[in-house]
Amino acid sequence: MISHKIVPNVSVDCVIFGFDFEKLNVLLVDRELKDERTGKVLISDHTLTGYHIYDDEDLDTAAYRILKELTGLDNLFLEQFAAFGQLDRVSSEKDQLWLKHINKGFADRIITVGYLALIDNTQVTLKLSEKNVQWYPVNEVKNMEMAFDHKYIFYKALEALQKKVKVEPIAFELLPDYFTLSQLQKLYEALLGASFDKRNFRKKISQMHYVIPLKKKQKGVPHKPAQYYLFSREVYEKTKKNRISFIV
Amino acid sequence: MISHKIVPNVSVDCVIFGFDFEKLNVLLVDRELKDERTGKVLISDHTLTGYHIYDDEDLDTAAYRILKELTGLDNLFLEQFAAFGQLDRVSSEKDQLWLKHINKGFADRIITVGYLALIDNTQVTLKLSEKNVQWYPVNEVKNMEMAFDHKYIFYKALEALQKKVKVEPIAFELLPDYFTLSQLQKLYEALLGASFDKRNFRKKISQMHYVIPLKKKQKGVPHKPAQYYLFSREVYEKTKKNRISFIV
DNA sequence: AATATTAAGTGTAGCATATACACTATCTGG
DNA sequence: CCAGATAGTGTATATGCTACACTTAATATT
């Protein structure tokens, strides 16, 4: 294996969102720092998944690498949303300890580029079990201890996601290839923290010709089986309206 | 004066947009590299305005510093829009030369954080004359030679601006404190590359209660004098609608 | 003084989209 | 076969969007 050289002042952090048909989740690393002799847990925290970039890879490549290492998946939605370079990113004594431990003290000043990743999280649950990585409901994050400025980064990612979901069809990245309209509605409700009228929601979706009904239906459910739908990016790109109107 | 230590792998670049009541402009540096002995111009290019960050300042602070040095103004709209870290940011021989000259070769691998700045450019024209910095119409940039990946960064900034202007009231940052509705319309048309019906435009604006008519009117114009208006951020924040609807 | 020129300012009708609201249909499990 | 659960459907009202043409008020020209 090649040993890569690290760019000392730059890292990427991925905020990985998942949807389990009920609520929005985020993938976090459970970290513990143990005393080497006694094995006693000195500090514990949650972090986002990130690392320094190598000097022979692009920012995007680094983010994909981290994502792949973690979930075993590639071909996921992954997009930069902001860079974080506050002087006080690593301020507390605890954070200093983490920095030494996690980043091995490559540099004091690290600018990190935040990436937003979206996954259908019913697919990755299994592969994670071995690692110290878990899905946490987005609503519970506010009560969690997180290292560095990762909580801040998380909230900025959530904001970016909520903004973006209103103007681009990225919600589908959080669903499997085919899905029911109720699942889609639950997703939008979870994302936007709102609730919609079922009929109006479906009316709206039916105008989006890139959400295409399949012949497939649900099976084995104890109620009227729902029809499956598909998101077609191709149709979306073709029929995309060039909105010149502004809404402020 | 204190000599600052530089963070070797990180810089900021500002894409500064201005509006002159006619068209959208961008502020670029005209650079020449001359042979020290003969004085002959070896290479010439345009660049964005940027520099490394210091190890004792935030990213935002660095961007403000650069903006202030250049325009003499602070209190401008300034916002991060993306980070750029492609391996081939500095690829051509020409760019290698620039890198040595401009950045003094602090590092090969530089990740730059792009900032978007908005100015009423009727106010800064004078102060720029001494420096090798000029306003260029956005429409002409495509025909210009630019160093590094600055043209790419410029286009990404323009895209970000065009997206943002549709959902947030940042267009007003490009106008003086008071302005006429025709000026506002011209601005939106320049920003979005569209043209609007005057009556419909004004109808739309009149629903935005944060665009407030003043008692002041134009003077000395050879036509019916226009009324001046004011953008009130305060009113905007108060009356901001929480749109939960999504448009895709 | 009269007229030309320029941009400011104004209303209405048709169409499309958004909202509010309640019942029937179809499957499984007991 | 009945209970429970979720899927699926239509209409009326209000709001917002689009298309379209003339009058007003200042200066400049003769």
XYZ file of C-alpha atoms (C1' of nucleotides) in Angstrom:
556
model
C 0.000 0.000 0.000
C 1.177 3.448 -0.839
C 1.641 5.795 2.074
C 0.095 9.075 1.129
C 1.396 12.468 2.064
C -1.089 14.621 3.896
C -1.977 18.240 3.274
C -1.470 19.464 6.828
C -3.913 22.346 6.980
C -6.893 20.874 5.174
C -9.410 18.179 5.957
C -12.841 17.151 4.789
C -15.774 16.205 7.014
C -18.811 14.360 5.732
C -22.244 14.881 7.188
C -24.041 11.752 6.100
C -27.809 11.851 6.222
C -30.048 8.826 5.967
C -33.776 8.197 5.978
C -35.401 5.082 7.400
C -38.975 5.818 6.203
C -39.699 7.331 9.582
C -37.175 10.005 10.381
C -34.014 11.673 9.222
C -30.788 10.292 10.659
C -27.153 11.219 10.648
C -24.179 8.909 10.734
C -21.791 9.642 13.596
C -18.637 8.070 14.940
C -18.639 7.080 18.605
C -15.187 7.866 19.852
C -13.478 6.986 23.081
C -10.012 7.838 24.238
C -8.710 5.264 26.706
C -5.776 5.432 29.018
C -3.216 3.116 27.479
C -2.289 1.397 30.724
C -5.477 1.214 32.693
C -7.905 1.045 29.785
C -10.065 3.602 31.514
C -12.114 5.818 29.232
C -10.693 9.318 29.484
C -13.016 11.156 27.139
C -15.829 10.190 24.811
C -17.563 12.142 22.120
C -19.255 11.875 18.780
C -17.671 13.166 15.622
C -18.440 13.494 11.992
C -16.507 11.299 9.636
C -13.569 13.137 8.216
C -9.868 13.207 7.724
C -7.050 15.141 6.151
C -6.815 15.163 2.410
C -3.845 13.611 0.646
C -1.640 15.730 -1.530
C -2.478 13.654 -4.599
C -6.245 13.770 -4.397
C -8.959 16.335 -5.021
C -11.267 17.481 -2.254
C -14.137 15.532 -3.757
C -11.993 12.433 -4.056
C -11.079 12.644 -0.404
C -14.715 12.918 0.575
C -15.649 9.938 -1.610
C -12.806 7.936 -0.121
C -13.993 8.568 3.419
C -17.547 7.725 2.481
C -16.525 4.498 0.784
C -14.332 3.402 3.680
C -17.232 3.911 6.017
C -20.259 2.607 4.192
C -18.750 0.398 1.528
C -20.847 2.309 -0.969
C -19.884 4.647 -3.729
C -22.104 6.393 -6.213
C -23.773 8.326 -3.457
C -24.955 11.882 -3.514
C -22.060 13.904 -2.175
C -21.682 17.623 -2.372
C -19.617 20.302 -0.746
C -21.633 22.767 1.286
C -19.188 24.995 3.178
C -15.660 25.428 4.489
C -14.975 25.918 8.173
C -11.905 27.703 9.367
C -12.719 29.477 12.614
C -9.745 29.958 14.899
C -11.665 28.429 17.781
C -12.607 25.241 15.952
C -10.421 23.379 18.438
C -10.631 25.320 21.641
C -11.390 23.220 24.695
C -8.800 21.047 26.395
C -10.871 18.053 25.411
C -10.692 19.049 21.766
C -6.934 19.496 22.038
C -6.708 15.919 23.254
C -8.871 14.690 20.395
C -6.795 16.591 17.912
C -3.622 14.932 19.088
C -5.277 11.557 19.072
C -7.309 11.692 15.871
C -5.283 13.927 13.624
C -1.974 13.048 15.206
C -1.164 16.720 15.516
C -0.326 17.371 11.872
C -1.091 21.027 12.318
C -2.798 23.359 14.770
C -4.761 25.208 12.164
C -7.046 23.004 10.138
C -9.561 24.275 7.636
C -12.159 21.649 6.955
C -14.417 21.407 3.951
C -17.884 20.140 4.799
C -19.566 17.610 2.537
C -23.186 16.643 2.531
C -23.941 12.994 1.747
C -27.362 11.444 1.282
C -28.118 7.747 1.614
C -31.067 5.488 1.736
C -30.117 4.239 5.169
C -32.017 1.003 5.071
C -29.226 -0.229 2.814
C -26.167 0.509 4.901
C -27.238 -0.440 8.385
C -25.718 -3.898 8.237
C -22.301 -2.942 7.011
C -21.792 -0.500 9.832
C -22.184 -2.899 12.724
C -18.479 -3.740 12.917
C -17.337 -0.153 13.105
C -17.942 2.315 15.880
C -20.358 4.173 13.688
C -24.105 4.547 14.111
C -27.190 6.272 12.813
C -28.589 8.886 15.166
C -31.903 10.653 14.667
C -31.301 14.229 13.619
C -33.672 15.421 16.350
C -31.480 13.927 19.048
C -28.250 15.528 17.937
C -28.922 18.655 19.964
C -28.508 16.613 23.149
C -25.292 14.941 22.096
C -21.707 15.711 22.964
C -19.674 16.343 19.866
C -15.999 17.085 19.427
C -14.557 20.224 17.855
C -17.074 22.331 15.967
C -18.778 19.255 14.558
C -22.152 20.095 16.006
C -21.988 23.483 14.326
C -20.964 21.863 11.059
C -23.805 19.405 11.408
C -26.363 22.184 11.821
C -24.967 24.057 8.849
C -25.262 20.872 6.818
C -28.847 20.425 7.916
C -29.645 24.011 6.955
C -28.015 23.538 3.569
C -29.977 20.333 3.033
C -33.269 21.997 3.948
C -32.620 24.870 1.590
C -31.529 22.681 -1.234
C -34.344 20.226 -0.977
C -36.803 23.020 -1.743
C -35.326 23.804 -5.119
C -33.667 20.620 -6.326
C -34.801 17.017 -6.515
C -32.237 15.667 -4.087
C -34.722 14.173 -1.662
C -34.863 11.097 -3.884
C -31.255 10.367 -2.967
C -32.538 9.433 0.468
C -34.953 6.827 -0.876
C -34.390 3.461 -2.525
C -34.747 3.155 -6.294
C -38.454 2.718 -5.977
C -40.661 4.118 -3.280
C -44.269 4.889 -2.476
C -45.797 8.338 -2.412
C -46.428 8.041 1.309
C -42.738 7.390 1.846
C -41.881 10.395 -0.267
C -44.284 12.553 1.697
C -42.901 11.357 5.033
C -39.451 12.199 3.765
C -40.363 15.753 2.807
C -42.110 16.168 6.120
C -39.057 14.925 7.996
C -36.747 17.129 5.973
C -38.761 20.303 6.275
C -40.265 19.728 9.692
C -43.728 20.296 8.320
C -46.777 18.246 7.483
C -48.640 18.275 4.226
C -52.116 17.439 3.139
C -52.041 14.089 1.427
C -54.165 15.057 -1.547
C -52.367 18.315 -2.183
C -49.008 16.621 -1.870
C -49.946 13.997 -4.409
C -51.378 16.609 -6.748
C -48.067 18.414 -6.610
C -46.080 15.264 -7.237
C -48.287 14.302 -10.158
C -47.194 17.513 -11.890
C -43.598 16.368 -11.576
C -43.443 14.095 -14.562
C -40.092 12.737 -13.496
C -41.751 10.848 -10.653
C -42.959 7.875 -12.600
C -45.371 5.175 -11.427
C -44.212 1.587 -11.818
C -46.390 -1.467 -12.341
C -45.012 -2.867 -9.105
C -47.027 -2.722 -5.922
C -46.299 -3.355 -2.302
C -46.810 -6.947 -1.169
C -47.569 -8.475 2.188
C -48.647 -5.263 3.849
C -51.729 -5.395 6.094
C -53.527 -2.663 4.192
C -54.162 -1.545 0.654
C -50.845 -2.002 -1.134
C -49.216 1.164 -2.373
C -47.912 1.698 -5.846
C -44.191 2.107 -6.325
C -42.710 5.110 -8.054
C -39.363 5.904 -9.584
C -37.414 9.137 -9.882
C -36.069 9.698 -13.373
C -33.228 12.177 -13.459
C -33.293 12.006 -17.231
C -36.869 13.216 -17.430
C -36.116 15.796 -14.780
C -33.236 17.299 -16.747
C -35.276 17.358 -19.932
C -38.316 19.018 -18.474
C -36.527 21.297 -16.034
C -38.155 24.688 -16.047
C -35.927 27.673 -16.245
C -37.474 29.712 -13.527
C -36.542 33.297 -13.962
C -38.949 34.453 -11.343
C -37.602 35.236 -7.924
C -39.310 34.621 -4.635
C -38.216 36.773 -1.803
C 3.659 46.261 11.722
C 3.321 42.677 12.751
C 4.490 40.111 10.252
C 1.855 37.443 10.086
C 2.482 33.762 9.689
C 0.743 32.252 6.720
C -1.276 29.047 6.567
C 0.555 27.483 3.639
C -2.169 25.343 2.097
C -5.137 27.684 2.320
C -6.128 30.899 0.596
C -9.261 32.911 0.003
C -10.344 34.449 -3.275
C -13.001 37.127 -3.527
C -15.280 37.451 -6.509
C -16.466 41.026 -6.206
C -19.567 41.941 -8.170
C -20.745 45.457 -8.819
C -23.663 47.066 -10.607
C -23.487 50.406 -12.410
C -27.244 50.746 -13.151
C -26.599 49.236 -16.569
C -24.818 45.928 -16.240
C -23.201 43.563 -13.796
C -19.445 43.925 -13.375
C -16.683 42.053 -11.641
C -13.542 43.467 -10.096
C -10.360 41.921 -11.471
C -6.678 42.472 -10.984
C -4.608 43.158 -14.104
C -1.344 41.379 -13.567
C 1.911 41.533 -15.485
C 5.109 39.700 -14.845
C 8.088 41.632 -16.178
C 11.618 40.518 -16.772
C 13.629 42.170 -14.022
C 16.456 43.296 -16.277
C 14.784 44.202 -19.564
C 11.398 45.242 -18.185
C 9.763 43.243 -20.935
C 6.324 41.842 -20.097
C 6.705 38.072 -19.854
C 3.138 37.110 -19.060
C -0.071 38.975 -18.345
C -3.351 37.756 -17.000
C -6.312 38.722 -14.907
C -6.888 37.272 -11.476
C -9.397 37.419 -8.715
C -8.362 39.168 -5.569
C -7.112 36.724 -3.027
C -4.288 35.689 -0.801
C -3.235 33.177 1.803
C -4.879 33.361 5.180
C -2.871 34.178 8.274
C -2.662 31.708 11.092
C -4.293 34.143 13.493
C -7.376 35.019 11.475
C -10.608 33.336 10.505
C -11.482 32.660 6.888
C -14.083 35.414 6.936
C -11.612 37.842 8.466
C -9.128 37.132 5.722
C -11.740 37.777 3.072
C -12.783 41.051 4.734
C -9.169 42.097 4.975
C -8.592 41.560 1.265
C -11.762 43.401 0.398
C -10.876 46.334 2.608
C -7.335 46.592 1.235
C -8.754 46.723 -2.247
C -11.809 48.904 -2.043
C -11.274 50.815 1.168
C -14.749 49.724 2.192
C -15.923 47.416 4.873
C -19.440 46.533 5.838
C -20.007 44.919 2.490
C -21.964 41.832 1.700
C -19.451 39.011 1.797
C -20.229 35.344 1.880
C -18.440 32.101 1.277
C -19.765 30.140 -1.654
C -17.411 27.196 -2.264
C -13.969 25.738 -1.698
C -11.724 24.814 -4.603
C -9.080 22.175 -4.262
C -8.640 20.473 -7.618
C -5.171 19.039 -8.194
C -4.962 20.830 -11.523
C -5.782 24.276 -10.173
C -2.242 25.282 -11.121
C -1.358 23.248 -14.149
C 0.054 25.263 -17.039
C 3.609 26.541 -17.081
C 2.223 30.033 -17.025
C 0.322 29.284 -13.849
C 3.462 27.835 -12.278
C 5.198 31.120 -12.961
C 2.331 33.082 -11.431
C 2.343 30.876 -8.398
C 6.012 31.527 -7.757
C 5.541 35.216 -8.305
C 2.245 35.869 -6.529
C 2.227 33.358 -3.739
C 5.978 33.189 -3.427
C 5.800 29.423 -3.579
C 4.542 28.817 -0.065
C 3.112 25.478 -1.082
C 2.293 23.515 -4.209
C -1.107 22.477 -3.030
C -3.395 25.338 -2.220
C -7.045 24.977 -1.370
C -8.843 28.244 -1.851
C -12.113 29.302 -0.329
C -14.229 31.391 -2.673
C -16.063 34.440 -1.344
C -18.806 36.355 -3.042
C -18.853 40.106 -2.466
C -21.508 42.553 -3.617
C -20.987 46.283 -4.000
C -22.766 49.252 -5.411
C -19.964 49.947 -7.833
C -20.720 53.574 -8.453
C -19.192 54.169 -5.028
C -15.821 52.469 -5.406
C -14.746 53.420 -8.887
C -12.635 56.346 -7.779
C -10.665 54.605 -5.086
C -9.509 51.919 -7.456
C -7.764 54.118 -9.976
C -4.368 53.914 -8.251
C -4.281 50.151 -8.133
C -4.094 47.772 -11.054
C -7.676 46.778 -10.460
C -10.677 47.390 -12.685
C -14.323 46.664 -13.194
C -15.037 44.357 -16.110
C -18.515 43.594 -17.424
C -19.478 40.068 -16.484
C -20.435 39.363 -20.093
C -16.883 40.014 -21.253
C -15.180 37.684 -18.827
C -15.591 34.732 -21.153
C -13.139 36.340 -23.577
C -10.535 37.151 -20.955
C -7.342 35.389 -20.018
C -7.340 34.443 -16.381
C -4.691 32.788 -14.243
C -5.105 29.497 -12.399
C -8.686 28.285 -12.154
C -9.955 31.791 -11.532
C -12.284 31.777 -14.505
C -13.869 28.607 -13.213
C -14.184 30.128 -9.755
C -15.715 33.233 -11.270
C -18.374 31.218 -13.068
C -19.173 29.257 -9.950
C -19.567 32.543 -8.093
C -21.883 33.856 -10.771
C -23.976 30.690 -10.582
C -24.144 30.945 -6.814
C -25.195 34.588 -7.064
C -27.911 33.820 -9.595
C -29.290 31.049 -7.437
C -29.189 33.060 -4.274
C -30.751 36.155 -5.706
C -33.907 34.192 -6.440
C -34.539 33.267 -2.851
C -32.894 35.960 -0.755
C -32.975 39.745 -0.862
C -29.292 40.192 -1.632
C -29.787 42.130 -4.851
C -30.166 45.276 -2.758
C -26.521 44.945 -1.737
C -25.665 45.943 -5.297
C -27.626 49.185 -5.115
C -27.059 52.383 -3.164
C -29.123 53.058 -0.039
C -31.944 54.455 -2.098
C -32.806 53.512 -5.628
C -35.632 53.670 -8.138
C -37.791 50.753 -9.185
C -36.421 50.933 -12.709
C -32.923 50.546 -11.335
C -34.045 47.578 -9.281
C -35.658 46.008 -12.319
C -32.564 46.548 -14.461
C -30.526 44.914 -11.735
C -32.704 41.814 -11.602
C -32.645 41.633 -15.373
C -28.858 41.882 -15.421
C -28.520 39.293 -12.684
C -30.881 36.757 -14.171
C -30.296 37.491 -17.841
C -34.019 37.965 -18.379
C -36.393 40.795 -18.986
C -39.537 41.500 -17.061
C -42.740 43.303 -17.759
C -42.635 46.628 -15.976
C -46.104 46.454 -14.489
C -45.762 42.887 -13.316
C -42.380 43.602 -11.824
C -43.716 46.559 -9.883
C -46.718 44.570 -8.733
C -44.386 41.964 -7.348
C -42.207 44.512 -5.613
C -45.224 46.234 -4.087
C -46.007 42.980 -2.263
C -42.567 43.106 -0.705
C -43.292 45.458 2.128
C -39.628 45.777 2.930
C -39.116 47.841 -0.227
C -40.289 51.166 1.091
C -41.011 54.325 -0.917
C -39.279 57.484 0.230
C -40.510 61.053 -0.148
C -37.422 61.785 -2.198
C -37.595 61.960 -5.967
C -35.060 62.129 -8.742
C -33.960 65.622 -9.759
C -32.552 67.020 -12.964
C -33.550 64.109 -15.145
C -35.042 64.929 -18.562
C -38.162 62.896 -17.952
C -40.691 62.257 -15.222
C -38.628 61.942 -12.051
C -38.718 58.549 -10.387
C -39.449 57.952 -6.768
C -36.704 56.592 -4.565
C -37.116 53.435 -2.539
C -35.305 51.873 0.363
C -34.671 48.256 1.350
C -35.402 47.603 4.999
C -33.741 44.465 6.274
C -35.586 44.911 9.530
C -38.984 44.730 7.879
C -37.759 41.858 5.748
C -36.721 39.775 8.752
C -39.991 40.493 10.526
C -42.253 39.610 7.658
C -40.186 36.769 6.242
C -42.464 33.955 5.248
C -41.499 30.519 6.304
C -42.003 28.792 3.034
C -42.395 25.117 3.594
C -43.457 24.488 0.068
C -40.900 23.081 -2.281
C -40.545 23.899 -5.941
C -38.792 21.342 -8.040
C -44.021 79.285 -26.152
C -44.794 75.094 -28.467
C -43.274 70.619 -29.418
C -40.258 66.508 -29.103
C -38.025 63.255 -26.268
C -37.478 60.313 -22.485
C -38.512 57.360 -18.847
C -42.108 56.928 -14.883
C -46.171 55.266 -13.510
C -50.693 52.726 -13.695
C -55.194 48.357 -14.165
C -57.622 44.432 -15.777
C -58.805 39.920 -17.418
C -57.517 35.078 -18.087
C -54.879 31.315 -16.442
C -52.312 28.481 -13.245
C -51.152 27.178 -8.835
C -52.081 26.607 -3.725
C -55.135 25.489 -0.010
C -58.775 23.429 2.676
C -61.348 19.562 3.376
C -63.746 13.717 3.949
C -64.730 9.581 2.210
C -63.958 4.932 -0.270
C -60.814 0.987 -1.556
C -57.854 -2.914 -0.590
C -54.953 -5.526 1.825
C -53.682 -8.606 6.373
C -54.587 -10.594 10.851
C -57.488 -12.342 14.141
C -66.206 -11.831 8.138
C -64.861 -8.179 10.752
C -61.317 -4.880 12.551
C -57.439 -2.286 11.610
C -54.368 0.051 8.733
C -52.845 2.792 5.016
C -53.744 3.942 -0.113
C -56.044 6.608 -3.047
C -59.238 10.214 -4.926
C -62.119 15.611 -6.338
C -63.939 20.086 -5.835
C -64.418 24.873 -4.613
C -61.985 29.097 -3.198
C -58.235 32.126 -2.889
C -53.977 33.636 -4.355
C -50.473 34.612 -7.550
C -48.705 34.914 -12.521
C -48.916 36.549 -17.285
C -49.955 39.407 -21.075
C -50.867 43.772 -22.650
C -51.097 50.006 -23.854
C -51.712 54.428 -22.478
C -50.959 58.785 -19.548
C -47.756 61.769 -16.831
C -43.944 64.843 -15.809
C -39.722 66.386 -16.411
C -35.896 68.439 -19.788
C -34.208 69.666 -24.539
C -35.031 71.628 -28.975
C -36.948 74.698 -32.109
